[in-house]
Coordinates of C-alpha atoms in Angstrom, one line a residue:
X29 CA 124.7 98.3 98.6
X30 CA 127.1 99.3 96.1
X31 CA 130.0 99.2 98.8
X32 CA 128.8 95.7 99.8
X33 CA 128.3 97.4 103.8
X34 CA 124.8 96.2 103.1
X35 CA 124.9 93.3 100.6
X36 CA 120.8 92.3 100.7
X37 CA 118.3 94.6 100.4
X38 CA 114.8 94.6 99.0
X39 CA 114.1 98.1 96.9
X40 CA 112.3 98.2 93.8
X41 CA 113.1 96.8 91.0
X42 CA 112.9 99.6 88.4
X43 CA 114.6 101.9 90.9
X44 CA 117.1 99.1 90.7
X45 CA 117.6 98.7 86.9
X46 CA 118.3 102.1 86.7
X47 CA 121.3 102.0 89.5
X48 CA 122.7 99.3 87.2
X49 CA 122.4 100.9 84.0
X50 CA 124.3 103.6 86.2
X51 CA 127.6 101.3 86.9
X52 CA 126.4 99.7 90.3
X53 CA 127.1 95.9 91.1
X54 CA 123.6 94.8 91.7
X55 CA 121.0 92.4 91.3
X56 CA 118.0 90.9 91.8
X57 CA 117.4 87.1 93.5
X58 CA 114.0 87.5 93.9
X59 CA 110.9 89.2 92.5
X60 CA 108.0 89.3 95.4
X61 CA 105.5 91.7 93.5
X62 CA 105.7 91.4 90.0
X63 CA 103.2 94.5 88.8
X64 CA 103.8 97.8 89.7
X65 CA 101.1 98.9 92.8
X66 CA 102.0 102.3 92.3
X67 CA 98.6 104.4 92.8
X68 CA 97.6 107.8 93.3
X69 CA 96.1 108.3 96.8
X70 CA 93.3 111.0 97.6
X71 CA 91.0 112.4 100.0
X72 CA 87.7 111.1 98.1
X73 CA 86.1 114.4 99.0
X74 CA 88.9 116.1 97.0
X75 CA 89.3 113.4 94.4
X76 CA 92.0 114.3 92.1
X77 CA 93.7 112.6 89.7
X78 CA 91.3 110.4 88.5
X79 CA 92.0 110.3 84.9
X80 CA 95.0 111.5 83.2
X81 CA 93.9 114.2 81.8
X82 CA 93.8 115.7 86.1
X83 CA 97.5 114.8 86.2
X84 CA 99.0 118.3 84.9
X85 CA 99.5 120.3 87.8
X86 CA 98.0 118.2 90.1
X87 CA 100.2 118.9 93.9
X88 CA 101.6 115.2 94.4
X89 CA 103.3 114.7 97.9
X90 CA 106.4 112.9 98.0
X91 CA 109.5 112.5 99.6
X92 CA 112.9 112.9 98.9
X93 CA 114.3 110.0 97.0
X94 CA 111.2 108.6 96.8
X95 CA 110.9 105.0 95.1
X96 CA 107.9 106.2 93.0
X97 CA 109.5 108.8 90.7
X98 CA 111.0 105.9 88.6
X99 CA 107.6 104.3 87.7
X100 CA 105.7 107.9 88.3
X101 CA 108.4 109.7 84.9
X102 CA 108.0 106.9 83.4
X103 CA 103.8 107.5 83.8
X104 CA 104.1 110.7 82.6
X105 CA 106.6 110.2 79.8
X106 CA 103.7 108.1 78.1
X107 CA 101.5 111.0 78.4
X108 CA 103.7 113.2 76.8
X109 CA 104.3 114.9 80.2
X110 CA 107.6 115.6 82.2
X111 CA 108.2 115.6 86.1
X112 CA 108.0 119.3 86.1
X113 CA 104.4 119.3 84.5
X114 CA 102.9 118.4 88.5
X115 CA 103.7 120.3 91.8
X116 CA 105.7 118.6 93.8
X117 CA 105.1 118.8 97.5
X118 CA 108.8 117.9 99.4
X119 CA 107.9 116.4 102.5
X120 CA 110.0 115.0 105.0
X121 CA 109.2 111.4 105.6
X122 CA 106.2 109.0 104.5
X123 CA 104.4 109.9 107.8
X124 CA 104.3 114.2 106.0
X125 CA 103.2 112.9 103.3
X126 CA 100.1 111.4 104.2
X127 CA 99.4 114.1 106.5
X128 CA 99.6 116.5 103.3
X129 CA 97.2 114.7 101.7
X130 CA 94.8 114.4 104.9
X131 CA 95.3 118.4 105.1
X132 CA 94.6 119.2 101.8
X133 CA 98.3 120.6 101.4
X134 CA 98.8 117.9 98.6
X135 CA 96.1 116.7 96.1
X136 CA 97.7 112.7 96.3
X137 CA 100.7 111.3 97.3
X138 CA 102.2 108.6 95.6
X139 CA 101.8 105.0 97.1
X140 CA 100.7 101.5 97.1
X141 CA 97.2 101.1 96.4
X142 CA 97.2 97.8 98.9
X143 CA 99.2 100.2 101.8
X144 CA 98.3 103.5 102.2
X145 CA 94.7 104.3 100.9
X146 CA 93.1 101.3 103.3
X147 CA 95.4 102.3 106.3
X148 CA 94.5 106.1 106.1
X149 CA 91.3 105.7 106.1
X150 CA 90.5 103.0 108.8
X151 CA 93.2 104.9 111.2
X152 CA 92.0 108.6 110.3
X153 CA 88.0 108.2 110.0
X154 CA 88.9 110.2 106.1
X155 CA 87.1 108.1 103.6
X156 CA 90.1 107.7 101.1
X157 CA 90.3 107.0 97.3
X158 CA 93.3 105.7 94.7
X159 CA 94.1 105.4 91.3
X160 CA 96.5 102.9 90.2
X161 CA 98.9 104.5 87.8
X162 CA 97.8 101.0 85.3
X163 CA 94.6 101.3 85.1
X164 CA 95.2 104.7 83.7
X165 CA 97.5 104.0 80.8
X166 CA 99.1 100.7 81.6
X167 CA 102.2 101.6 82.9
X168 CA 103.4 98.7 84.7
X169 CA 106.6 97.2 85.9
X170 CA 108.6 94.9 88.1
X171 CA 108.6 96.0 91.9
X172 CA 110.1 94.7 95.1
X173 CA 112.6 92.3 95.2
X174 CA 115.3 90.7 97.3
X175 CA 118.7 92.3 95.6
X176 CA 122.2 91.7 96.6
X177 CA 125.5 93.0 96.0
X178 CA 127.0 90.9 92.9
X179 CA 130.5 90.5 94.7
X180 CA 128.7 89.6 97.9
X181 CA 126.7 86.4 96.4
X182 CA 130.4 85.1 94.7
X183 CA 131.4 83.6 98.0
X184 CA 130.1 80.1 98.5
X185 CA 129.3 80.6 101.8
X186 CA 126.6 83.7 101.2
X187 CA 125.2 81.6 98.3
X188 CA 124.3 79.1 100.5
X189 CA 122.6 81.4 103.2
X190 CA 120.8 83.1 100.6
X191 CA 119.5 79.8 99.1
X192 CA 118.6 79.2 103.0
X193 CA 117.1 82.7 103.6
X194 CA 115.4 83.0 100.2
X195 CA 113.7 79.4 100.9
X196 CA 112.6 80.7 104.1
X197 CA 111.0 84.0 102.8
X198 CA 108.8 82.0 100.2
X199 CA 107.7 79.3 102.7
X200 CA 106.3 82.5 104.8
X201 CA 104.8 84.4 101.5
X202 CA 103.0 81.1 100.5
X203 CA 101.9 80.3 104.1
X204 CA 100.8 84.4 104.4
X205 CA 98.7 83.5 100.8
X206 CA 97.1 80.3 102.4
X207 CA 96.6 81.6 105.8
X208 CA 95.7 85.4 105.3
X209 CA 93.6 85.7 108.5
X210 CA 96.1 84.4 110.7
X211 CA 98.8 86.1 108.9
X212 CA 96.9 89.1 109.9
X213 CA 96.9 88.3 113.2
X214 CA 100.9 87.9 113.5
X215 CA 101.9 90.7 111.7
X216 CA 99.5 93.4 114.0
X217 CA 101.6 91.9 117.1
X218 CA 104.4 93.2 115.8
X219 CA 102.8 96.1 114.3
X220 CA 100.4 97.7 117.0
X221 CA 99.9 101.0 114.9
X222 CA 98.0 98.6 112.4
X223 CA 94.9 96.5 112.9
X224 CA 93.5 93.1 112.1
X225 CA 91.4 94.6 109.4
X226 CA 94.2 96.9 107.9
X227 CA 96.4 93.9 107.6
X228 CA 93.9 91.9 106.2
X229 CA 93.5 94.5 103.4
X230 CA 97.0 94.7 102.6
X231 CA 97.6 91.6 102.3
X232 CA 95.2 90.8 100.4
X233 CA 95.8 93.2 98.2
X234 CA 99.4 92.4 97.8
X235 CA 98.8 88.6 96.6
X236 CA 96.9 90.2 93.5
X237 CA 100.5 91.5 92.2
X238 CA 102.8 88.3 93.8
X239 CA 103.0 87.1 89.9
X240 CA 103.1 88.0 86.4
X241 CA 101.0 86.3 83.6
X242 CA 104.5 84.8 82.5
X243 CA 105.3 83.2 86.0
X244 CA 101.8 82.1 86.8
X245 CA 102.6 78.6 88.2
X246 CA 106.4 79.2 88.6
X247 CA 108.0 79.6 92.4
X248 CA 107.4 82.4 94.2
X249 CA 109.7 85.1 93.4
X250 CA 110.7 83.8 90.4
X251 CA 111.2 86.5 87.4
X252 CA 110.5 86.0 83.6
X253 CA 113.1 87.7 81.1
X254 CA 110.7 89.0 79.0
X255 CA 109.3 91.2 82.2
X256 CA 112.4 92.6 82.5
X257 CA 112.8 93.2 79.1
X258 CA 109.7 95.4 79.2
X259 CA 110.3 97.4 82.4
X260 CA 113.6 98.4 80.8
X261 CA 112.2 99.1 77.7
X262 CA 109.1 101.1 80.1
X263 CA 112.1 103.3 82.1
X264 CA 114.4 103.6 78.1
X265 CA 112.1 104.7 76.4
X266 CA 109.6 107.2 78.6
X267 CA 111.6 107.8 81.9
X268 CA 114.6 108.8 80.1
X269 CA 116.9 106.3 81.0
X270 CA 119.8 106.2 78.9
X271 CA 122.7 103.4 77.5
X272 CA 119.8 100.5 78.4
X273 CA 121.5 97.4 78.8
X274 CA 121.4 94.7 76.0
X275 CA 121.0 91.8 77.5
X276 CA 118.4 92.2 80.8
X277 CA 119.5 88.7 82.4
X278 CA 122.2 91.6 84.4
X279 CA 119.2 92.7 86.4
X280 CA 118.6 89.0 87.6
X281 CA 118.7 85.2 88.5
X282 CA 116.6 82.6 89.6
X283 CA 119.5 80.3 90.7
X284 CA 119.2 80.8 94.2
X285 CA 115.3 80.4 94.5
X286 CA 113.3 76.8 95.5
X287 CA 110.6 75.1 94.5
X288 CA 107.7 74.6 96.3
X289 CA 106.8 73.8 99.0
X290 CA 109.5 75.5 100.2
X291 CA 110.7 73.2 103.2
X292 CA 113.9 73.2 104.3
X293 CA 116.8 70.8 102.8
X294 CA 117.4 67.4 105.6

């Protein structure tokens, strides 16, 4: 992204603060989940962590570069704890680290609570568990969002596809919201490794973190300052982040979002 050979991408969002508190020409045009679903998932015959106080030196699958580690230091930081305090197991791609869990190589992986847990378990027959990292001391942030390469989005032209292609995306998150069994339906047909009932699951899960208490009633994907305020100050102030940035409204915009209902302009 940086080199604008891939101007739109959708990453996490405190994954993304840091890269511009690093010097990168980034940011966010819209916030899709707006509370971190960033869980511990376990074999519920091996359950483990549960509470924090099972986090040190717990064997925690991930892979390399994995999205999780900002929210997961950030975790432990309020603890306390550093990143070497748990074992890390390496693992080559998402697909390894589930299978590390499922063989008892790993105690958890790191994942979405809505994703992984639900999917292992219906596909595998291994009664799964999770533990979202808020319930166990509140660490939440922003998450995915729609990001684009700040020199990208100053041509007139890219504005106005974004505008187009950012109205589009909300129309199909609010029909997905209204429509969940349907959109269930679609999505295994071009999914085939997933079924109706896994689908189902995650997206139902997902519409639980679509919006935070401050955008409650706003457009989808819309992002409140204050929430980036706080998942700075979250990444500043246990992840280590350094030279935070004084005024947050870098990270973002709205500009380029629509109300609802979405429908495209006559």
């Amino acid at each position: 992204m940086a080199n604008n050979q891939s101007p739109v991408a959708y990453i996490d969002s405190a994954t993304m603060i840091q890269r511009v508190v690093g010097g990168m020409p980034i940011k966010a045009v819209a916030v899709m989940l707006q509370q971190s679903p960033m869980a511990f998932i376990y074999r519920a015959d091996a359950a483990k962590p549960t509470k924090v106080s099972e986090v040190k030196g717990s064997r925690i699958a991930i892979t390399q570069g994995d999205a999780s580690l900002a929210i997961f230091t950030a975790f432990l930081g309020k603890e306390g704890m550093k990143l070497e305090d748990v074992q890390f197991v390496m693992t080559a791609n998402p697909q390894a680290k589930e299978q590390a869990v499922l063989n008892k190589q790993a105690d958890a992986l790191l994942g979405y609570f809505m994703d992984q847990g639900p999917r292992m378990q219906l596909q595998t027959g291994v009664k799964m568990g999770w533990t979202r990292l808020t319930d166990l001391n509140g660490t939440t942030a922003l998450s995915s969002a729609v990001v684009v390469n700040n020199e990208w989005i100053k041509d007139a032209k890219n504005q106005d596809l974004l505008r187009r292609f950012l109205r589009a995306s909300q129309r199909g998150w609010q029909y997905t919201a209204d429509n969940r069994v349907e959109a269930a339906k679609i999505f295994i047909k071009y999914a085939p490794a997933f079924t109706e009932e896994i689908a189902k699951l995650e997206i139902d899960g997902t519409m639980t973190i679509m919006q935070s208490p401050r955008t409650k009633g706003k457009a989808l994907g819309f992002s409140d300052e204050a929430d980036w305020k706080e998942s700075q100050d979250l990444l500043a102030n246990f992840a280590g982040m350094k030279d935070p940035k004084a005024d947050v409204k870098v990270f973002f915009t709205n500009e380029f979002l629509s109300d609802a209902p979405y429908l495209p302009k006559k």
